[in-house]
XYZ file of C-alpha atoms in Angstrom:
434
model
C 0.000 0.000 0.000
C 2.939 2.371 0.937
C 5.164 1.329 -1.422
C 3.129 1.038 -4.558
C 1.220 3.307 -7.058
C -2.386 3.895 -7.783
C -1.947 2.244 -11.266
C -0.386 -0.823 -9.339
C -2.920 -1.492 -7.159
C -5.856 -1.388 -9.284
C -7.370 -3.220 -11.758
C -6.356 -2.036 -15.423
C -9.025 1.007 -16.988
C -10.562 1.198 -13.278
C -12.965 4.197 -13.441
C -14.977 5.999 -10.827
C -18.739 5.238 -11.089
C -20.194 8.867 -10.693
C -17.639 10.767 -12.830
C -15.822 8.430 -14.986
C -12.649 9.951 -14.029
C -9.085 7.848 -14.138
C -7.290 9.173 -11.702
C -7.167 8.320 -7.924
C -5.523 8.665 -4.503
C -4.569 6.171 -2.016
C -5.740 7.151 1.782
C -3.192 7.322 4.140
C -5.255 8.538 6.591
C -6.517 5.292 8.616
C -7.449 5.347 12.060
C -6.102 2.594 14.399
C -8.008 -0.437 13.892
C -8.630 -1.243 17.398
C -9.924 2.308 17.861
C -12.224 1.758 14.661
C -13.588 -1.974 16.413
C -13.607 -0.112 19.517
C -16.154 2.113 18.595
C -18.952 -0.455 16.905
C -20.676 0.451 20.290
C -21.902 3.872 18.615
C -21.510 3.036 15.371
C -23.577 -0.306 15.175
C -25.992 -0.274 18.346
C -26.602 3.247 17.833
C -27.566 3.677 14.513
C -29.327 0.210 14.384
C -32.950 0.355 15.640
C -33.320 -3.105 16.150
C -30.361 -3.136 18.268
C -29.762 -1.527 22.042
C -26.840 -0.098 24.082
C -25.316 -1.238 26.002
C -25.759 -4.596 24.164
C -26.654 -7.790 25.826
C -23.159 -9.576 25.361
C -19.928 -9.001 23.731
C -18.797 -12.311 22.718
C -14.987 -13.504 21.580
C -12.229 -15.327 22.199
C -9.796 -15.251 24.864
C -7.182 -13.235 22.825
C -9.508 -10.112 23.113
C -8.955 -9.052 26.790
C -6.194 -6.757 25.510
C -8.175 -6.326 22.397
C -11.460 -5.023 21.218
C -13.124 -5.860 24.711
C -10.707 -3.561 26.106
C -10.469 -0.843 22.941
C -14.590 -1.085 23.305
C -14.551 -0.653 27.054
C -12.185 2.386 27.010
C -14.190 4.423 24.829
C -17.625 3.925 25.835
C -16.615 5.115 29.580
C -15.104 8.023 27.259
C -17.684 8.451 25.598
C -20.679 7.462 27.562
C -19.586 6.879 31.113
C -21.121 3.141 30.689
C -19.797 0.005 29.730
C -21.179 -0.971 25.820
C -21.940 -4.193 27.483
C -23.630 -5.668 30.360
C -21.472 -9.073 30.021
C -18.767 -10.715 28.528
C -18.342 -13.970 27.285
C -14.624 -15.178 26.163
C -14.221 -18.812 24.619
C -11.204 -20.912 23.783
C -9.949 -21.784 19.768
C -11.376 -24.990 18.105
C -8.480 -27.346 17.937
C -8.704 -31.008 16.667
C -9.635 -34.101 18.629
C -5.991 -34.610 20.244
C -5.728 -30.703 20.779
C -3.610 -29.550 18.449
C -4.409 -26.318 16.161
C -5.902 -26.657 12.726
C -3.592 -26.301 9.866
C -4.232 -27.580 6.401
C -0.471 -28.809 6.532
C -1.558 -30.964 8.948
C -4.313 -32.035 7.338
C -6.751 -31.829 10.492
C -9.104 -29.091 9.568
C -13.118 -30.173 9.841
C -15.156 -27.607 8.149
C -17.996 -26.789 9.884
C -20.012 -27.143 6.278
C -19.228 -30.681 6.005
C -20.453 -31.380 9.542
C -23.901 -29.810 8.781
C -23.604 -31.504 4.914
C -23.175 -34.817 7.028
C -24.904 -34.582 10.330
C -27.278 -31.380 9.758
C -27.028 -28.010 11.584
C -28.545 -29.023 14.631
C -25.652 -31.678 15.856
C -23.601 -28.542 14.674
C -24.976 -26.871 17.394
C -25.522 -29.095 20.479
C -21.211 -30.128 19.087
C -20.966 -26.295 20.557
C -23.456 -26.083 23.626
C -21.937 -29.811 24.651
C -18.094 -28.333 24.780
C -16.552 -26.411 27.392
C -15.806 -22.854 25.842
C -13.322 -21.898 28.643
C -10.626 -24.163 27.134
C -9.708 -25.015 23.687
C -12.797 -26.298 21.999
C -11.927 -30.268 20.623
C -13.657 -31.570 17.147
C -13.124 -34.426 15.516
C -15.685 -37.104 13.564
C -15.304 -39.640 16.948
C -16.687 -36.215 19.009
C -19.637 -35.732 16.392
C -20.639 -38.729 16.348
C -21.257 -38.830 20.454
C -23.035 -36.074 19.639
C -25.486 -37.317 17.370
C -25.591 -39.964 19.222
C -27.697 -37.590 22.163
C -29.021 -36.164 19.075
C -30.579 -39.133 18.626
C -31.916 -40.053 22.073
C -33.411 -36.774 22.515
C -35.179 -36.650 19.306
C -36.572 -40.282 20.253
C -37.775 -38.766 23.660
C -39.834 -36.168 21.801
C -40.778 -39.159 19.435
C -42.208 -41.381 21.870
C -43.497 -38.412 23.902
C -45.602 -37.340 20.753
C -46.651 -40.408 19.802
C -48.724 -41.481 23.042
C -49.971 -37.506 22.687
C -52.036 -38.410 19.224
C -55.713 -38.469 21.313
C -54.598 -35.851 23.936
C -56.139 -32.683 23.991
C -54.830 -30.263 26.693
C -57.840 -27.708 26.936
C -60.181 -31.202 27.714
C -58.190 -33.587 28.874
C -55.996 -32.780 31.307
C -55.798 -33.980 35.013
C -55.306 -31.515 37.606
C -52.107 -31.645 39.658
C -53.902 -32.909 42.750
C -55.390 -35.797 40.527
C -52.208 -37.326 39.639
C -50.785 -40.322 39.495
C -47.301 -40.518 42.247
C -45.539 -41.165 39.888
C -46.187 -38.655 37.533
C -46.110 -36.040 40.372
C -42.620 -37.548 40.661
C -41.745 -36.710 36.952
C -43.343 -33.278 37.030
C -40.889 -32.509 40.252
C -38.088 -33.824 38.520
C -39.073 -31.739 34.988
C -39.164 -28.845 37.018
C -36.371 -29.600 38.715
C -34.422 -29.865 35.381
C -36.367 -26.327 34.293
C -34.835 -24.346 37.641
C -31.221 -25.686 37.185
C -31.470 -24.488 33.098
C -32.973 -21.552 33.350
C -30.081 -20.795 36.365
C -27.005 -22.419 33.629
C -28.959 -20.047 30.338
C -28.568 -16.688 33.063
C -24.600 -17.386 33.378
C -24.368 -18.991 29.680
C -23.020 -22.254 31.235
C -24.103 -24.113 27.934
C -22.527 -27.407 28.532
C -24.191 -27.643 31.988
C -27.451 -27.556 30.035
C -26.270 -30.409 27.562
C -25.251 -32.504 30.818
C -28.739 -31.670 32.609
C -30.696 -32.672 29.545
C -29.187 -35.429 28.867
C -29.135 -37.056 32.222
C -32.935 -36.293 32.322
C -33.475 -37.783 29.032
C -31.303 -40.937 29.381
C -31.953 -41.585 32.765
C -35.286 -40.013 34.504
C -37.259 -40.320 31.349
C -35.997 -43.317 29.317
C -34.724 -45.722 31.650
C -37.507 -45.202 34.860
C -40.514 -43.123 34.106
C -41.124 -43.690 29.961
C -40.036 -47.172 30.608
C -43.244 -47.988 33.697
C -45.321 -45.702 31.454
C -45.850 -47.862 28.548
C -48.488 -50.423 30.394
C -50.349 -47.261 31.017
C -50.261 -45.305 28.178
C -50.634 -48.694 26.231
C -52.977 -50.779 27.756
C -55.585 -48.902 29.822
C -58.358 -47.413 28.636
C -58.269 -44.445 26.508
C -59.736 -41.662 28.898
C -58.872 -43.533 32.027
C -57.723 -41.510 35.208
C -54.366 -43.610 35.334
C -53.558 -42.902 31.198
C -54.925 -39.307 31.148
C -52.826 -38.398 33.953
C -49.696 -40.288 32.232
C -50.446 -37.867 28.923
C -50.805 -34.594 31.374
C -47.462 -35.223 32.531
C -45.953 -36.147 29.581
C -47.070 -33.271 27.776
C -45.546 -30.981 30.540
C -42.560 -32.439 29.567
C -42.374 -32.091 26.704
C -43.792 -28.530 26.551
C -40.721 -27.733 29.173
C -38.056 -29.309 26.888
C -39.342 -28.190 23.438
C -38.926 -24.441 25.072
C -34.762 -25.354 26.605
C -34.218 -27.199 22.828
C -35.456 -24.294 20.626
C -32.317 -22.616 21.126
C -29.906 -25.411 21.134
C -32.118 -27.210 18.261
C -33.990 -25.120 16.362
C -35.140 -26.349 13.405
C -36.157 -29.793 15.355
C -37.934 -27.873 17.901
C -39.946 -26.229 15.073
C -40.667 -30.114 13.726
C -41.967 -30.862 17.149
C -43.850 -27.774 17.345
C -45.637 -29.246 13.977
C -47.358 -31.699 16.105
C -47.278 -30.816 19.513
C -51.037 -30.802 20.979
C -51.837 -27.092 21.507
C -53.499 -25.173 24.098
C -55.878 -22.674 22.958
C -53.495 -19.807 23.815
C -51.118 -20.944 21.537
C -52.932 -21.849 18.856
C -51.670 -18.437 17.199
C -48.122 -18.993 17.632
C -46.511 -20.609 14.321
C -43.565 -20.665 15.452
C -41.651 -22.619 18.475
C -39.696 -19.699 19.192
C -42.505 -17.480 19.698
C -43.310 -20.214 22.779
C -42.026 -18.642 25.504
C -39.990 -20.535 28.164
C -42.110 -20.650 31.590
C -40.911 -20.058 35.098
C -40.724 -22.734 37.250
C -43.920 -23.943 39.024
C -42.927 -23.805 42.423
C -45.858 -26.371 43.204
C -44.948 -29.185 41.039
C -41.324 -28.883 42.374
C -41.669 -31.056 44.912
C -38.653 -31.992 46.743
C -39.978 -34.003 49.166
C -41.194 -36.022 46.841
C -38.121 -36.401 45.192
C -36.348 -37.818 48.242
C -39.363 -39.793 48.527
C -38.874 -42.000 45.863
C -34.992 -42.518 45.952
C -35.393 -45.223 48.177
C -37.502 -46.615 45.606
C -35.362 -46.115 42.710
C -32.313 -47.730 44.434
C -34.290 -50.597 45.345
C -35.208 -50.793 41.527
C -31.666 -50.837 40.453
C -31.332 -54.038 42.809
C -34.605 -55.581 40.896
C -32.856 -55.182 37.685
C -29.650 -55.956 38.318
C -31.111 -59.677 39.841
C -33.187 -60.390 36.371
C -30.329 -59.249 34.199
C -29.040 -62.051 36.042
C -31.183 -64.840 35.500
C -32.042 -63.078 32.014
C -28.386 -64.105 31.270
C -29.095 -67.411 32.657
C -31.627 -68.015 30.183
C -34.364 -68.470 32.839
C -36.170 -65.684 31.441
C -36.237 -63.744 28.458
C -38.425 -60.126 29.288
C -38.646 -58.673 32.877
C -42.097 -59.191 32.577
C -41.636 -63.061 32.100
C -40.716 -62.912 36.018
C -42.361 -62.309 39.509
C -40.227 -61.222 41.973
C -40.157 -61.809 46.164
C -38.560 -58.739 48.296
C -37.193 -59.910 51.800
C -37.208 -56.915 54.359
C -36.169 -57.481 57.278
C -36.238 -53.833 58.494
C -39.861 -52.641 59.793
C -39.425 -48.480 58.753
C -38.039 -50.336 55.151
C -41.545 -52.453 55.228
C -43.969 -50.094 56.318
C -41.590 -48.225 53.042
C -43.136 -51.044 50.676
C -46.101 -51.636 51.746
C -47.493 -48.021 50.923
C -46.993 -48.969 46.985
C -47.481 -52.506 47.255
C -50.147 -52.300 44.383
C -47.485 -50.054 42.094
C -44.706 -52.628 42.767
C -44.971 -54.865 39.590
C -45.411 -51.736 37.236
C -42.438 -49.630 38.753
C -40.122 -52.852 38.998
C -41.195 -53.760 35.266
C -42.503 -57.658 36.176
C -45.859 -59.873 36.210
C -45.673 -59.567 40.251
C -44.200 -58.347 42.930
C -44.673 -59.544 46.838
C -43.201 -58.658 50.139
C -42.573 -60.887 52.574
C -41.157 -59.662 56.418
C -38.288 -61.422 57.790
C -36.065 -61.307 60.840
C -33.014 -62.351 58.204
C -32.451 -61.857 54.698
C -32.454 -65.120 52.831
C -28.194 -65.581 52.159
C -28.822 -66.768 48.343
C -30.905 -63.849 47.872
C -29.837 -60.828 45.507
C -28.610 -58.135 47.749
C -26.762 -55.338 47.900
C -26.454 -53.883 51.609
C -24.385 -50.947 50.515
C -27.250 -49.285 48.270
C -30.753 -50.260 50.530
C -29.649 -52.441 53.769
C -31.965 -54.522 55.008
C -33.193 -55.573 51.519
C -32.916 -58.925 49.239
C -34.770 -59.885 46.193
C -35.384 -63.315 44.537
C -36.488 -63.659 40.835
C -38.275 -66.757 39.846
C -40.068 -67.384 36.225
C -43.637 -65.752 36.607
C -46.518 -68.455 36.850
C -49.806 -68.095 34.606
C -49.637 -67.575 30.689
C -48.750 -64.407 28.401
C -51.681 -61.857 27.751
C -51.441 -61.344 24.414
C -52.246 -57.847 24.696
C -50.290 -56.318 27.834
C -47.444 -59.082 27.440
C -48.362 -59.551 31.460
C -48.271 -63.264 33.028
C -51.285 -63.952 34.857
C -53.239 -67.098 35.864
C -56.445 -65.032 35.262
C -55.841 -65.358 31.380
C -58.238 -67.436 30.040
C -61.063 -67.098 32.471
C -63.238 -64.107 30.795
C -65.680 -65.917 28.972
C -66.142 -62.744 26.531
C -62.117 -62.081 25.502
C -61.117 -65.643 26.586
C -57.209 -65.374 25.721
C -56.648 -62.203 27.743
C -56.309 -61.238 31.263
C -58.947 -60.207 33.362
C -57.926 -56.700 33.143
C -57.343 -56.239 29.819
C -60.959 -57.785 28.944
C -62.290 -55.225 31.409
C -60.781 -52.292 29.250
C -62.397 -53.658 26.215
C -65.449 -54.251 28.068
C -65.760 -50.807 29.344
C -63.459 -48.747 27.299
């Protein structure tokens, strides 16, 4: 620029657009260009109407302390007495998968096109929320594809969630809070739960906290406990029964709560769900799912109590499973629900415990039956495991009675309903009476 002429620089028979003239004059006048960056404060948030000052969130990488976060900061106080930002956010570099930089002599540059091309813009984006932006960001294809991987899991969470929603409609048939299920007072406290601890990680942009949270709730609360007991429910019992309405109420909260913390972490599957998503009659206006606004937490559903209530529970049900995977490997049984299952307790609190869901025990543990029997000692052969719940054993034996065709239950009542003669007596009474 300083060295050569006008002629040099430009393209051969350049000519100025207004005046057609030949001749022209390099600037040498050029302001500083951390100055120039320093100022976008007035230059773009002022003269933008769509935009504000001081903005929301100045956003770069780690270099920039010294840089234009500092250049900006300097002359807005000037200027304006005010920072041009009410936070900052600073963020590593994207290296590859062992850490080093990218370099095309290296040959270990991904392109963030050929992700997308590959794996779609949303795994794109969950790649970014799922990394820790205080370090060095790692990518590789082995990283992606753990990503899509939750990708994948989440999107069949909204699948299954959707699909057992196809006769619900929210303005008629949902069950009021007091009307629910345990259980599904249990998931509501635990969706809320998951809503408080986002909403906290979105105020401080902790992104990957938010990946970690959803994921646990998806994988574990949702997919391995409560969608896993809700299938009987939502499956075999009658259409507009208490016990399946109140399964659909819930699930719908759900649903409703994680559609809202995906829209900006998945947007253009959040607007598929929104496609078919039931719809209360206030939001039967809103086309889009990012015109859904994210709720606050209903302190009433978030009950912890309840919470601590059923841990017990829960570990006792990772003791249940643990003993069939057992015999499943031994080829005694095939399902869960080919086996009935005896719980020794030997502690009274621990009974008195079981007892209160005694009629919940086969659903929640996933068999044909469940039955408690009170003992002074836990049977030695018995599956145990006195570290998790003391005082507890469980025996699995193959469950007695024949297969019910239509909830996959064993019962000796199959066969004895004169009407629906190959099913169990409760699944001929849901026919009978819808």
């Amino acid at each position: 620029w300083f060295e050569k002429k006008e002629t040099e620089l430009l393209p051969l028979n350049t000519k100025c657009k207004k005046c057609n003239g030949e001749n022209f004059r390099k600037e040498t006048d050029i302001v500083d260009v951390w100055f120039e960056s320093g100022v976008s404060h007035q230059v773009v948030l002022k003269e933008d109407k769509g935009l504000v000052f001081p903005a929301d969130l100045y956003l770069e990488g780690s270099d920039q302390h010294r840089g234009w976060f500092q250049s900006s900061l300097l002359t807005s106080v000037g200027m304006k007495n005010v920072a041009p930002f009410k936070a900052v956010l600073t963020h590593g570099f994207v290296v590859d998968g062992e850490g080093r930089k990218m370099s095309k002599s290296l040959g270990n540059v991904i392109s963030p096109q050929d992700i997308m091309n590959k794996f779609g813009a949303d795994v794109l984006r969950l790649w970014t929320i799922s990394s820790d932006f205080g370090d060095d960001i790692k990518v590789s294809e082995e990283i992606v594809d753990r990503v899509c991987d939750v990708y994948r899991k989440w999107r069949n969470t909204a699948k299954f969630i959707l699909g057992n929603l196809y006769n619900f409609d929210p303005n008629r048939d949902k069950v009021s809070y007091n009307d629910l299920l345990e259980i599904d007072k249990w998931a509501l406290a635990k969706v809320e739960n998951l809503l408080n601890e986002s909403l906290i990680s979105y105020e401080v942009f902790d992104f990957h906290k938010i990946y970690r949270l959803i994921y646990h709730f998806c994988l574990i609360d949702m997919s391995a406990v409560y969608l896993d007991i809700l299938k009987d429910r939502l499956y075999t019992f009658g259409a507009s029964s208490l016990e399946r309405r109140s399964a659909q109420t819930v699930i719908y909260e759900i649903l409703s709560v994680l559609l809202a913390l995906w829209s900006p972490l998945m947007p253009f599957t959040a607007e598929e769900i929104w496609k078919y998503i039931p719809k209360e009659d206030k939001y039967k206006g809103v086309i889009s799912a990012h015109m859904f606004e994210l709720r606050d937490v209903n302190r009433e559903w978030f009950d912890d109590g309840l919470l601590k209530e059923w841990e017990l529970l829960l570990k006792m049900r990772d003791i249940v499973m643990r003993a069939i995977e057992k015999i499943r490997t031994d080829k005694i049984i095939g399902d869960s629900l080919e086996s009935e299952v005896i719980f020794y307790v030997s502690d009274e609190k621990l009974h008195r415990y079981l007892m209160k869901y005694k009629s919940e025990l086969a659903a929640i543990f996933l068999v044909s039956e469940a039955r408690i029997e009170k003992i002074d000692k836990i049977p030695p052969d018995s599956f145990r495991d006195i570290d998790l719940v003391p005082g507890f054993g469980v025996e699995v034996y193959r469950a007695k009675g024949s297969k019910c065709p239509r909830c996959w239950n064993y019962s000796s009542s199959v066969g004895s309903d004169d009407e629906h003669p190959g099913l169990c007596t409760r699944c001929a009474s849901v026919l009978r009476n819808g």
